Amino acid sequence: MALIVQKFGGTSVGTVERIQQVAEKVKKFRENGDDIVVVVSAMSGETNRLIDLAKQVSDGQPVPRELDVMVSTGEQVTIALLAMALIQRGVPAISYTGNQVRILTDNAHTKARILQIDDARIRADLKAGRVVVVAGFQGVDEQGNITTLGRGGSDTTGVALAAALKADECQIYTDVDGVYTTDPRVVPRARRLEKITFEEMLEMASLGSKVLQIRSVEFAGKYNVPLRVLHSFQEGPGTLITLDEEESMEQPIISGIAFNRDEAKLTIRGVPDTPGVAFKILGPVSAANIEVDMIVQNVGHDNTTDFTFTVHRNEYANALKVLENTAREIGAGEVIGNTEIAKVSIVGVGMRSHAGVASRMFEALAKESINIQMISTSEIKVSVVIEEKYLELAVRALHTAFELDAPDRQAE
Ligand code: ASP
Ligand code: MG
C-alpha cells in the first residue's frame, strides 16, 4: 500500500464533469488500497478572473494581503466540490484549506514560501480511511494571514505535502501526458521522456518548458520527492522526475531542447577597457531591477571593447534607457539592441561524461546556415542566441542531430 499525493491542475477540474472524472479516478486508486491526498487548483480561468476583479477596484494595483484573501477562494471551491463528488461515490473524503492543514508560509503575499507543514490532521484522516483533499497555492503566515505561493503554486503545494508526508510519489496530473524532449508544436517528432533528473527538469522549466512551477521542481529535488507528470484523463506512465542519473549506453546525451522567444539583446560599443567596467555597465541595470541572462564581453582592441547582454523582452525598453545613460557617463560608443532574437538550449546530464557536445550543436546549426550570436554554457546545458526567425529550424535540426526524434511517428 502506497501513499500518493495527486495534484490536479486547473483544466483537470475546469468543469463539474471533469471534477466528477477526477473523483472516479481517485476512487479507483483508493480501491487499490493506496492512501491518497489530492491537491487541486482553482477551476481554469478562475484565478485570472479573481485577479481581474481585484484590479478593477484597485486602479490595477491590489493590496497584496487582500488579493491573497480573494484568490485563495478559487481553490476553496474546487476542494469542496471534489470532496462532495467523492463522498457521493461512497468514498469517505474531507477537504482542507491551507490554513486548516496549517501550511505555514512566510508573509511574502502573492509569492510566499512554505516554511512548515503540520501533517497531524492529514495523517489522522488517512488512518481513518479518508481521502484528504487540500487546496493548492495557499498557506497561512505566523499571524494567521492567508498567503498564496505564486502562479502555478499548486504544484509546489503538492510536492511540499508529499515531502512532509514522505509520500511514495507525487503525481502531477495535467493536460499533457508527460515531459517532452521539446515542444511538440515545434517538433512533431518530439518524444515523451520516460525519465528526467530534477536538475535537467529545472533547466527545462526555467528555459520555458511550462509543465511545472519551477519552485516545485527545486523543492522536489531538495527533498528527493519522486515526481511524475501524467495526463489527467489518458492512461499512460507519464514522465518520472528523479534524482538518479542512470549510466546506460542507450541513454541519450541530451535529454531535451528548450527555447525561449522572450529575450532581447543589448550591446554597448567602444567601452573603455578598464577594470570595473562590467560593474559600471551592469550595476545600474541590476539597480533598476532588470534581470540579466547571458553576458558576453569581447576581447578588447585599441583599449576599447564591446559588451553585450540579454534581458527579458519586456525589460528591453527600460534596459536601453539605463544603458544609454551609462554610455554617456563612461564615454562609450553607441548602444544598439535587438528584440528579434531567441535562445535555444540543449540540456542533459550526459554532457558531464561526454566531450564534443557543444561542437556537435554548432555543427548542426552551421549546416542550416544559422548564425550564432552568443553562447553560454553550464555543466548540463549549452545555450545559444540566434535570430528569432530561425528558432523553429534550429530546434528541429538539433532535435535530429542529437537523435531525439521519435522513430514511430510520422513527421508532419
Ligand atoms: N490557481 C493558481 C494559478 O492559476 C495556482 C495553480 O493553478 O497552480 O496560478
Ligand atoms: Mg500549472
Coordinates of C-alpha atoms and ligand atoms in Angstrom, one line a residue:
M1 CA 0.0 0.0 0.0
A2 CA 1.4 3.3 -1.1
L3 CA 0.9 6.9 0.0
I4 CA 0.4 9.0 -3.1
V5 CA -0.1 12.8 -3.4
Q6 CA -2.0 13.6 -6.6
K7 CA -2.2 17.2 -7.9
F8 CA -4.9 18.1 -10.5
G9 CA -4.4 21.4 -12.3
G10 CA -7.0 24.0 -13.4
T11 CA -8.0 22.4 -16.7
S12 CA -8.4 19.0 -14.9
V13 CA -11.0 20.5 -12.6
G14 CA -12.3 23.1 -15.0
T15 CA -15.9 21.9 -15.1
V16 CA -18.2 19.9 -12.9
E17 CA -17.9 16.9 -15.3
R18 CA -14.2 17.0 -15.1
I19 CA -14.3 17.1 -11.3
Q20 CA -16.5 14.0 -11.4
Q21 CA -14.0 12.3 -13.7
V22 CA -11.2 13.2 -11.2
A23 CA -13.4 11.7 -8.4
E24 CA -13.7 8.5 -10.4
K25 CA -10.0 8.3 -10.9
V26 CA -9.2 8.9 -7.2
K27 CA -11.8 6.3 -6.3
K28 CA -10.0 3.7 -8.4
F29 CA -6.7 4.4 -6.7
R30 CA -8.5 4.2 -3.3
E31 CA -9.9 0.8 -4.3
N32 CA -6.4 -0.4 -5.0
G33 CA -5.7 0.3 -1.3
D34 CA -3.5 3.3 -1.7
D35 CA -3.7 6.3 0.7
I36 CA -4.5 9.4 -1.3
V37 CA -4.0 13.0 -0.7
V38 CA -5.3 15.2 -3.5
V39 CA -4.2 18.8 -4.2
V40 CA -6.3 20.8 -6.6
S41 CA -6.0 24.1 -8.4
A42 CA -8.8 26.5 -9.0
M43 CA -11.1 25.9 -12.0
S44 CA -9.2 27.0 -15.1
G45 CA -9.6 30.8 -15.7
E46 CA -10.8 31.4 -12.1
T47 CA -7.6 32.8 -10.7
N48 CA -7.3 35.2 -13.6
R49 CA -10.9 36.2 -13.2
L50 CA -10.4 37.0 -9.5
I51 CA -7.2 38.9 -10.1
D52 CA -9.1 40.9 -12.7
L53 CA -11.9 41.8 -10.3
A54 CA -9.3 42.9 -7.7
K55 CA -7.6 45.2 -10.3
Q56 CA -11.0 46.8 -11.1
V57 CA -11.4 48.2 -7.6
S58 CA -7.7 49.0 -7.0
D59 CA -6.6 51.0 -10.0
G60 CA -4.7 48.0 -11.3
Q61 CA -2.7 47.6 -8.1
P62 CA -4.5 45.5 -5.5
V63 CA -3.2 45.4 -1.9
P64 CA -1.3 42.0 -1.8
R65 CA -2.8 40.9 1.5
E66 CA -6.4 41.3 0.3
L67 CA -5.5 39.9 -3.1
D68 CA -4.4 36.7 -1.4
V69 CA -7.7 36.6 0.7
M70 CA -9.5 36.7 -2.6
V71 CA -7.6 34.5 -5.0
S72 CA -7.3 31.7 -2.4
T73 CA -11.1 31.2 -2.8
G74 CA -10.7 29.7 -6.2
E75 CA -9.1 26.6 -4.7
Q76 CA -11.6 26.6 -1.8
V77 CA -14.4 25.9 -4.3
T78 CA -12.6 23.0 -6.0
I79 CA -11.6 21.2 -2.8
A80 CA -15.2 21.2 -1.6
L81 CA -16.6 20.1 -5.0
L82 CA -14.1 17.3 -5.2
A83 CA -14.8 16.1 -1.7
M84 CA -18.5 16.2 -2.3
A85 CA -18.1 14.2 -5.6
L86 CA -16.0 11.6 -3.7
I87 CA -18.5 11.3 -0.9
Q88 CA -21.3 11.0 -3.5
R89 CA -19.4 7.9 -4.8
G90 CA -19.1 6.3 -1.4
V91 CA -15.5 7.4 -0.9
P92 CA -15.0 9.0 2.5
A93 CA -13.3 12.3 1.9
I94 CA -12.6 15.6 3.6
S95 CA -11.3 18.9 2.3
Y96 CA -9.0 21.4 3.9
T97 CA -7.8 24.9 3.1
G98 CA -4.1 25.7 3.5
N99 CA -4.9 27.4 6.8
Q100 CA -6.8 24.3 8.1
V101 CA -4.0 21.9 7.4
R102 CA -1.7 24.5 8.5
I103 CA 0.7 25.1 5.7
L104 CA 2.8 27.7 7.3
T105 CA 4.5 30.2 5.0
D106 CA 6.4 33.4 5.3
N107 CA 4.5 36.6 4.9
A108 CA 5.5 37.5 1.3
H109 CA 2.0 37.9 0.0
T110 CA 1.4 36.6 -3.6
K111 CA 4.7 34.8 -3.6
A112 CA 5.0 33.2 -0.2
R113 CA 7.3 30.3 0.6
I114 CA 6.3 27.3 2.6
L115 CA 8.1 27.0 5.9
Q116 CA 6.5 24.1 7.5
I117 CA 3.5 21.7 7.2
D118 CA 1.6 20.2 10.0
D119 CA 0.8 16.7 8.9
A120 CA -1.1 15.6 12.0
R121 CA -4.6 16.2 10.7
I122 CA -4.0 14.7 7.4
R123 CA -2.4 11.6 8.9
A124 CA -5.4 11.1 11.2
D125 CA -7.8 11.3 8.3
L126 CA -5.8 8.9 6.2
K127 CA -5.7 6.5 9.1
A128 CA -9.5 6.8 9.3
G129 CA -9.7 5.8 5.7
R130 CA -10.5 9.2 4.2
V131 CA -9.2 10.7 1.0
V132 CA -7.8 14.1 2.0
V133 CA -8.4 17.0 -0.5
V134 CA -6.1 20.0 0.1
A135 CA -6.3 23.4 -1.5
G136 CA -3.3 24.2 -3.6
F137 CA -1.5 27.5 -4.0
Q138 CA -2.2 28.8 -0.4
G139 CA -1.0 28.9 3.1
V140 CA -1.0 31.0 6.2
D141 CA 1.6 33.1 7.9
E142 CA 2.5 33.2 11.6
Q143 CA -0.1 35.9 12.2
G144 CA -2.9 33.9 10.5
N145 CA -2.9 35.9 7.3
I146 CA -3.8 33.9 4.2
T147 CA -1.0 33.8 1.7
T148 CA -0.5 32.4 -1.8
L149 CA 2.5 30.8 -3.4
G150 CA 2.7 32.5 -6.8
R151 CA 1.1 31.5 -10.1
G152 CA 1.2 27.8 -10.7
G153 CA 1.8 27.3 -6.9
S154 CA -0.4 24.3 -6.5
D155 CA 2.4 22.2 -7.9
T156 CA 4.6 23.3 -5.0
T157 CA 1.8 22.5 -2.5
G158 CA 1.6 19.0 -3.9
V159 CA 5.4 18.5 -3.7
A160 CA 5.6 20.0 -0.2
L161 CA 2.8 17.8 1.1
A162 CA 4.5 14.8 -0.5
A163 CA 7.8 15.7 1.2
A164 CA 6.1 16.3 4.6
L165 CA 4.1 13.1 4.4
K166 CA 7.1 11.1 3.0
A167 CA 4.8 10.0 0.2
D168 CA 5.9 7.3 -2.2
E169 CA 5.2 9.6 -5.2
C170 CA 3.9 13.0 -6.1
Q171 CA 1.8 12.7 -9.2
I172 CA 1.1 15.9 -11.2
Y173 CA -1.9 15.4 -13.4
T174 CA -2.2 17.9 -16.2
D175 CA -3.3 18.3 -19.9
V176 CA -0.2 16.8 -21.4
D177 CA 0.9 13.1 -20.9
G178 CA 4.4 13.9 -19.7
V179 CA 7.5 16.0 -20.2
Y180 CA 8.7 16.1 -23.9
T181 CA 12.1 16.3 -25.4
T182 CA 10.9 19.6 -26.8
D183 CA 7.7 21.4 -27.6
P184 CA 5.7 19.0 -29.9
R185 CA 4.1 22.0 -31.6
V186 CA 7.5 22.9 -32.9
V187 CA 8.9 19.4 -33.4
P188 CA 6.1 16.9 -34.3
R189 CA 8.6 14.1 -33.6
A190 CA 9.2 15.2 -30.1
R191 CA 9.1 12.3 -27.7
R192 CA 7.7 11.8 -24.2
L193 CA 10.6 11.2 -21.8
E194 CA 10.3 8.2 -19.5
K195 CA 12.6 9.8 -17.0
I196 CA 14.4 13.0 -16.4
T197 CA 16.5 14.2 -13.5
F198 CA 15.5 17.1 -11.2
E199 CA 18.4 19.1 -12.4
E200 CA 17.5 18.7 -16.1
M201 CA 13.9 19.4 -15.4
L202 CA 14.9 22.6 -13.6
E203 CA 16.8 23.7 -16.7
M204 CA 13.9 22.8 -19.0
A205 CA 11.4 24.6 -16.7
S206 CA 13.5 27.7 -16.3
L207 CA 14.0 27.8 -20.1
G208 CA 10.4 28.0 -20.8
S209 CA 9.0 24.4 -20.7
K210 CA 5.9 25.3 -18.7
V211 CA 4.8 21.9 -17.4
L212 CA 5.7 22.5 -13.7
Q213 CA 6.2 25.5 -11.5
I214 CA 10.0 25.9 -11.1
R215 CA 9.8 26.1 -7.4
S216 CA 8.1 22.8 -7.2
V217 CA 11.0 21.1 -9.0
E218 CA 13.5 22.7 -6.7
F219 CA 11.5 21.5 -3.7
A220 CA 11.2 18.0 -5.1
G221 CA 15.0 17.9 -5.8
K222 CA 15.8 19.2 -2.3
Y223 CA 13.7 16.6 -0.5
N224 CA 14.1 13.9 -3.1
V225 CA 10.4 13.5 -3.8
P226 CA 9.8 11.3 -6.8
L227 CA 7.6 13.4 -9.1
R228 CA 5.6 12.1 -12.0
V229 CA 3.8 14.2 -14.7
L230 CA 0.8 12.4 -16.1
H231 CA -2.2 13.1 -18.3
S232 CA -5.4 13.6 -16.2
F233 CA -7.7 11.6 -18.5
Q234 CA -5.5 9.4 -20.6
E235 CA -3.8 6.2 -19.4
G236 CA 0.0 6.1 -19.5
P237 CA 3.1 6.1 -17.4
G238 CA 3.9 9.8 -17.8
T239 CA 7.4 11.1 -17.1
L240 CA 9.2 10.4 -13.8
I241 CA 11.4 13.1 -12.5
T242 CA 14.0 11.7 -10.1
L243 CA 17.5 12.1 -8.6
D244 CA 19.3 9.2 -10.2
E245 CA 21.3 9.5 -13.4
E246 CA 21.4 6.1 -14.9
E247 CA 24.5 5.4 -16.8
S248 CA 23.2 3.4 -19.6
M249 CA 24.6 3.1 -23.1
E250 CA 21.3 3.8 -24.8
Q251 CA 20.8 6.9 -22.7
P252 CA 20.9 9.9 -25.0
I253 CA 23.5 12.6 -24.1
I254 CA 20.9 15.3 -24.5
S255 CA 17.5 14.9 -22.7
G256 CA 15.8 17.9 -24.2
I257 CA 15.9 21.1 -26.1
A258 CA 14.4 24.2 -24.5
F259 CA 13.9 27.5 -26.1
N260 CA 12.8 31.0 -25.3
R261 CA 11.5 33.7 -27.5
D262 CA 11.1 36.3 -24.8
E263 CA 14.7 37.6 -25.0
A264 CA 16.2 40.8 -26.2
K265 CA 19.9 41.7 -26.7
L266 CA 21.7 45.0 -26.0
T267 CA 25.2 45.9 -27.0
I268 CA 27.3 48.9 -25.8
R269 CA 30.1 49.6 -28.2
G270 CA 33.5 51.2 -27.7
V271 CA 33.6 50.7 -23.9
P272 CA 36.9 51.8 -22.3
D273 CA 38.6 48.5 -21.5
T274 CA 39.5 49.2 -17.8
P275 CA 38.9 47.4 -14.5
G276 CA 35.4 47.8 -13.2
V277 CA 33.7 48.4 -16.5
A278 CA 31.4 45.4 -16.3
F279 CA 30.2 46.6 -12.9
K280 CA 29.7 50.1 -14.3
I281 CA 27.5 48.7 -17.1
L282 CA 25.6 46.1 -15.2
G283 CA 25.4 47.8 -11.8
P284 CA 22.7 50.3 -12.9
V285 CA 20.9 47.6 -14.8
S286 CA 20.5 45.5 -11.7
A287 CA 19.7 48.6 -9.6
A288 CA 16.8 49.1 -12.0
N289 CA 15.7 45.5 -11.1
I290 CA 16.3 44.2 -14.6
E291 CA 17.4 40.6 -14.7
V292 CA 20.3 39.9 -17.0
D293 CA 20.6 36.5 -18.6
M294 CA 23.6 36.0 -20.9
I295 CA 26.6 38.2 -20.9
V296 CA 29.5 38.5 -23.4
Q297 CA 32.4 40.8 -23.3
N298 CA 34.6 40.8 -26.3
V299 CA 38.4 40.7 -26.3
G300 CA 39.5 44.4 -26.3
H301 CA 41.4 46.1 -29.0
D302 CA 42.6 49.7 -29.2
N303 CA 41.8 49.9 -25.5
T304 CA 38.1 49.6 -26.0
T305 CA 35.7 46.6 -26.1
D306 CA 32.1 45.7 -26.9
F307 CA 29.8 44.4 -24.2
T308 CA 26.6 42.5 -24.9
F309 CA 23.9 41.0 -22.7
T310 CA 20.4 39.7 -22.9
V311 CA 17.3 40.6 -20.8
H312 CA 13.6 39.7 -20.9
R313 CA 11.9 41.3 -23.9
N314 CA 9.5 43.1 -21.5
E315 CA 12.5 44.9 -20.0
Y316 CA 14.1 45.9 -23.2
A317 CA 13.0 49.5 -23.3
N318 CA 14.0 50.0 -19.7
A319 CA 17.4 48.4 -20.2
L320 CA 18.0 50.5 -23.3
K321 CA 17.4 53.7 -21.3
V322 CA 19.7 52.7 -18.5
L323 CA 22.4 51.7 -20.9
E324 CA 22.3 54.9 -22.9
N325 CA 22.8 56.8 -19.7
T326 CA 25.7 54.7 -18.8
A327 CA 27.3 55.0 -22.3
R328 CA 27.2 58.8 -21.9
E329 CA 28.7 58.6 -18.4
I330 CA 31.6 56.3 -19.2
G331 CA 32.3 57.8 -22.6
A332 CA 31.4 54.7 -24.5
G333 CA 30.2 54.5 -28.1
E334 CA 26.8 53.7 -29.4
V335 CA 24.2 51.4 -27.8
I336 CA 22.4 49.0 -30.1
G337 CA 19.7 46.5 -29.4
N338 CA 17.8 43.7 -31.0
T339 CA 14.4 42.3 -29.9
E340 CA 14.2 39.7 -32.6
I341 CA 16.4 37.1 -31.0
A342 CA 15.7 33.8 -29.4
K343 CA 17.6 31.5 -27.1
V344 CA 17.9 27.7 -27.8
S345 CA 19.4 25.4 -25.3
I346 CA 20.4 21.7 -25.2
V347 CA 20.0 20.2 -21.8
G348 CA 21.4 16.9 -20.5
V349 CA 23.3 15.4 -17.6
G350 CA 25.0 13.2 -20.2
M351 CA 27.2 16.2 -21.1
R352 CA 29.2 15.7 -18.0
S353 CA 30.6 12.5 -19.3
H354 CA 30.8 13.2 -23.0
A355 CA 33.1 15.6 -24.9
G356 CA 32.2 17.4 -28.0
V357 CA 28.6 18.1 -27.2
A358 CA 28.8 21.8 -27.9
S359 CA 30.6 21.4 -31.2
R360 CA 28.0 18.9 -32.3
M361 CA 25.4 21.6 -31.6
F362 CA 27.3 24.2 -33.5
E363 CA 27.8 21.9 -36.4
A364 CA 24.1 21.2 -36.6
L365 CA 23.3 24.9 -36.7
A366 CA 26.1 25.6 -39.2
K367 CA 24.6 23.0 -41.6
E368 CA 21.4 25.1 -41.6
S369 CA 23.4 28.3 -42.0
I370 CA 22.1 29.6 -38.7
N371 CA 24.4 32.3 -37.3
I372 CA 25.2 32.0 -33.6
Q373 CA 25.2 35.4 -31.9
M374 CA 26.0 34.5 -28.3
I375 CA 27.0 31.3 -26.5
S376 CA 26.8 30.3 -22.8
T377 CA 27.4 27.0 -21.2
S378 CA 26.9 25.3 -17.8
E379 CA 27.6 21.9 -16.6
I380 CA 24.5 20.4 -18.1
K381 CA 23.5 23.0 -20.7
V382 CA 24.6 24.8 -23.8
S383 CA 22.6 27.9 -24.9
V384 CA 22.9 30.0 -28.0
V385 CA 21.2 33.2 -29.1
I386 CA 20.1 33.2 -32.7
E387 CA 17.8 35.3 -34.9
E388 CA 14.3 34.6 -33.9
K389 CA 13.1 33.7 -37.4
Y390 CA 15.4 30.6 -37.3
L391 CA 14.2 29.4 -34.0
E392 CA 12.0 26.5 -35.2
L393 CA 14.5 25.4 -37.8
A394 CA 17.2 25.4 -35.1
V395 CA 15.2 23.4 -32.7
R396 CA 14.3 20.8 -35.3
A397 CA 17.8 20.5 -36.5
L398 CA 19.1 20.0 -33.0
H399 CA 16.4 17.5 -32.2
T400 CA 17.5 15.4 -35.1
A401 CA 21.3 15.9 -34.6
F402 CA 21.0 14.6 -31.0
E403 CA 18.9 11.7 -32.0
L404 CA 15.8 12.7 -30.1
D405 CA 13.3 12.2 -33.0
A406 CA 10.6 9.7 -32.3
P407 CA 11.1 6.7 -34.6
D408 CA 7.5 5.7 -34.7
R409 CA 5.8 8.9 -35.6
Q410 CA 5.4 10.5 -39.0
A411 CA 7.0 13.8 -39.3
E412 CA 4.2 16.2 -40.3
Ligands
ASP1 N1 -4.8 28.7 -9.3 C1 -3.4 29.2 -9.3 C2 -3.0 29.7 -10.6 O1 -3.8 29.8 -11.5 C3 -2.5 28.1 -8.8 C4 -2.3 26.9 -9.7 O2 -3.2 26.7 -10.5 O3 -1.3 26.2 -9.5 O4 -1.9 30.2 -10.7
MG2 MG 0.0 24.7 -13.5

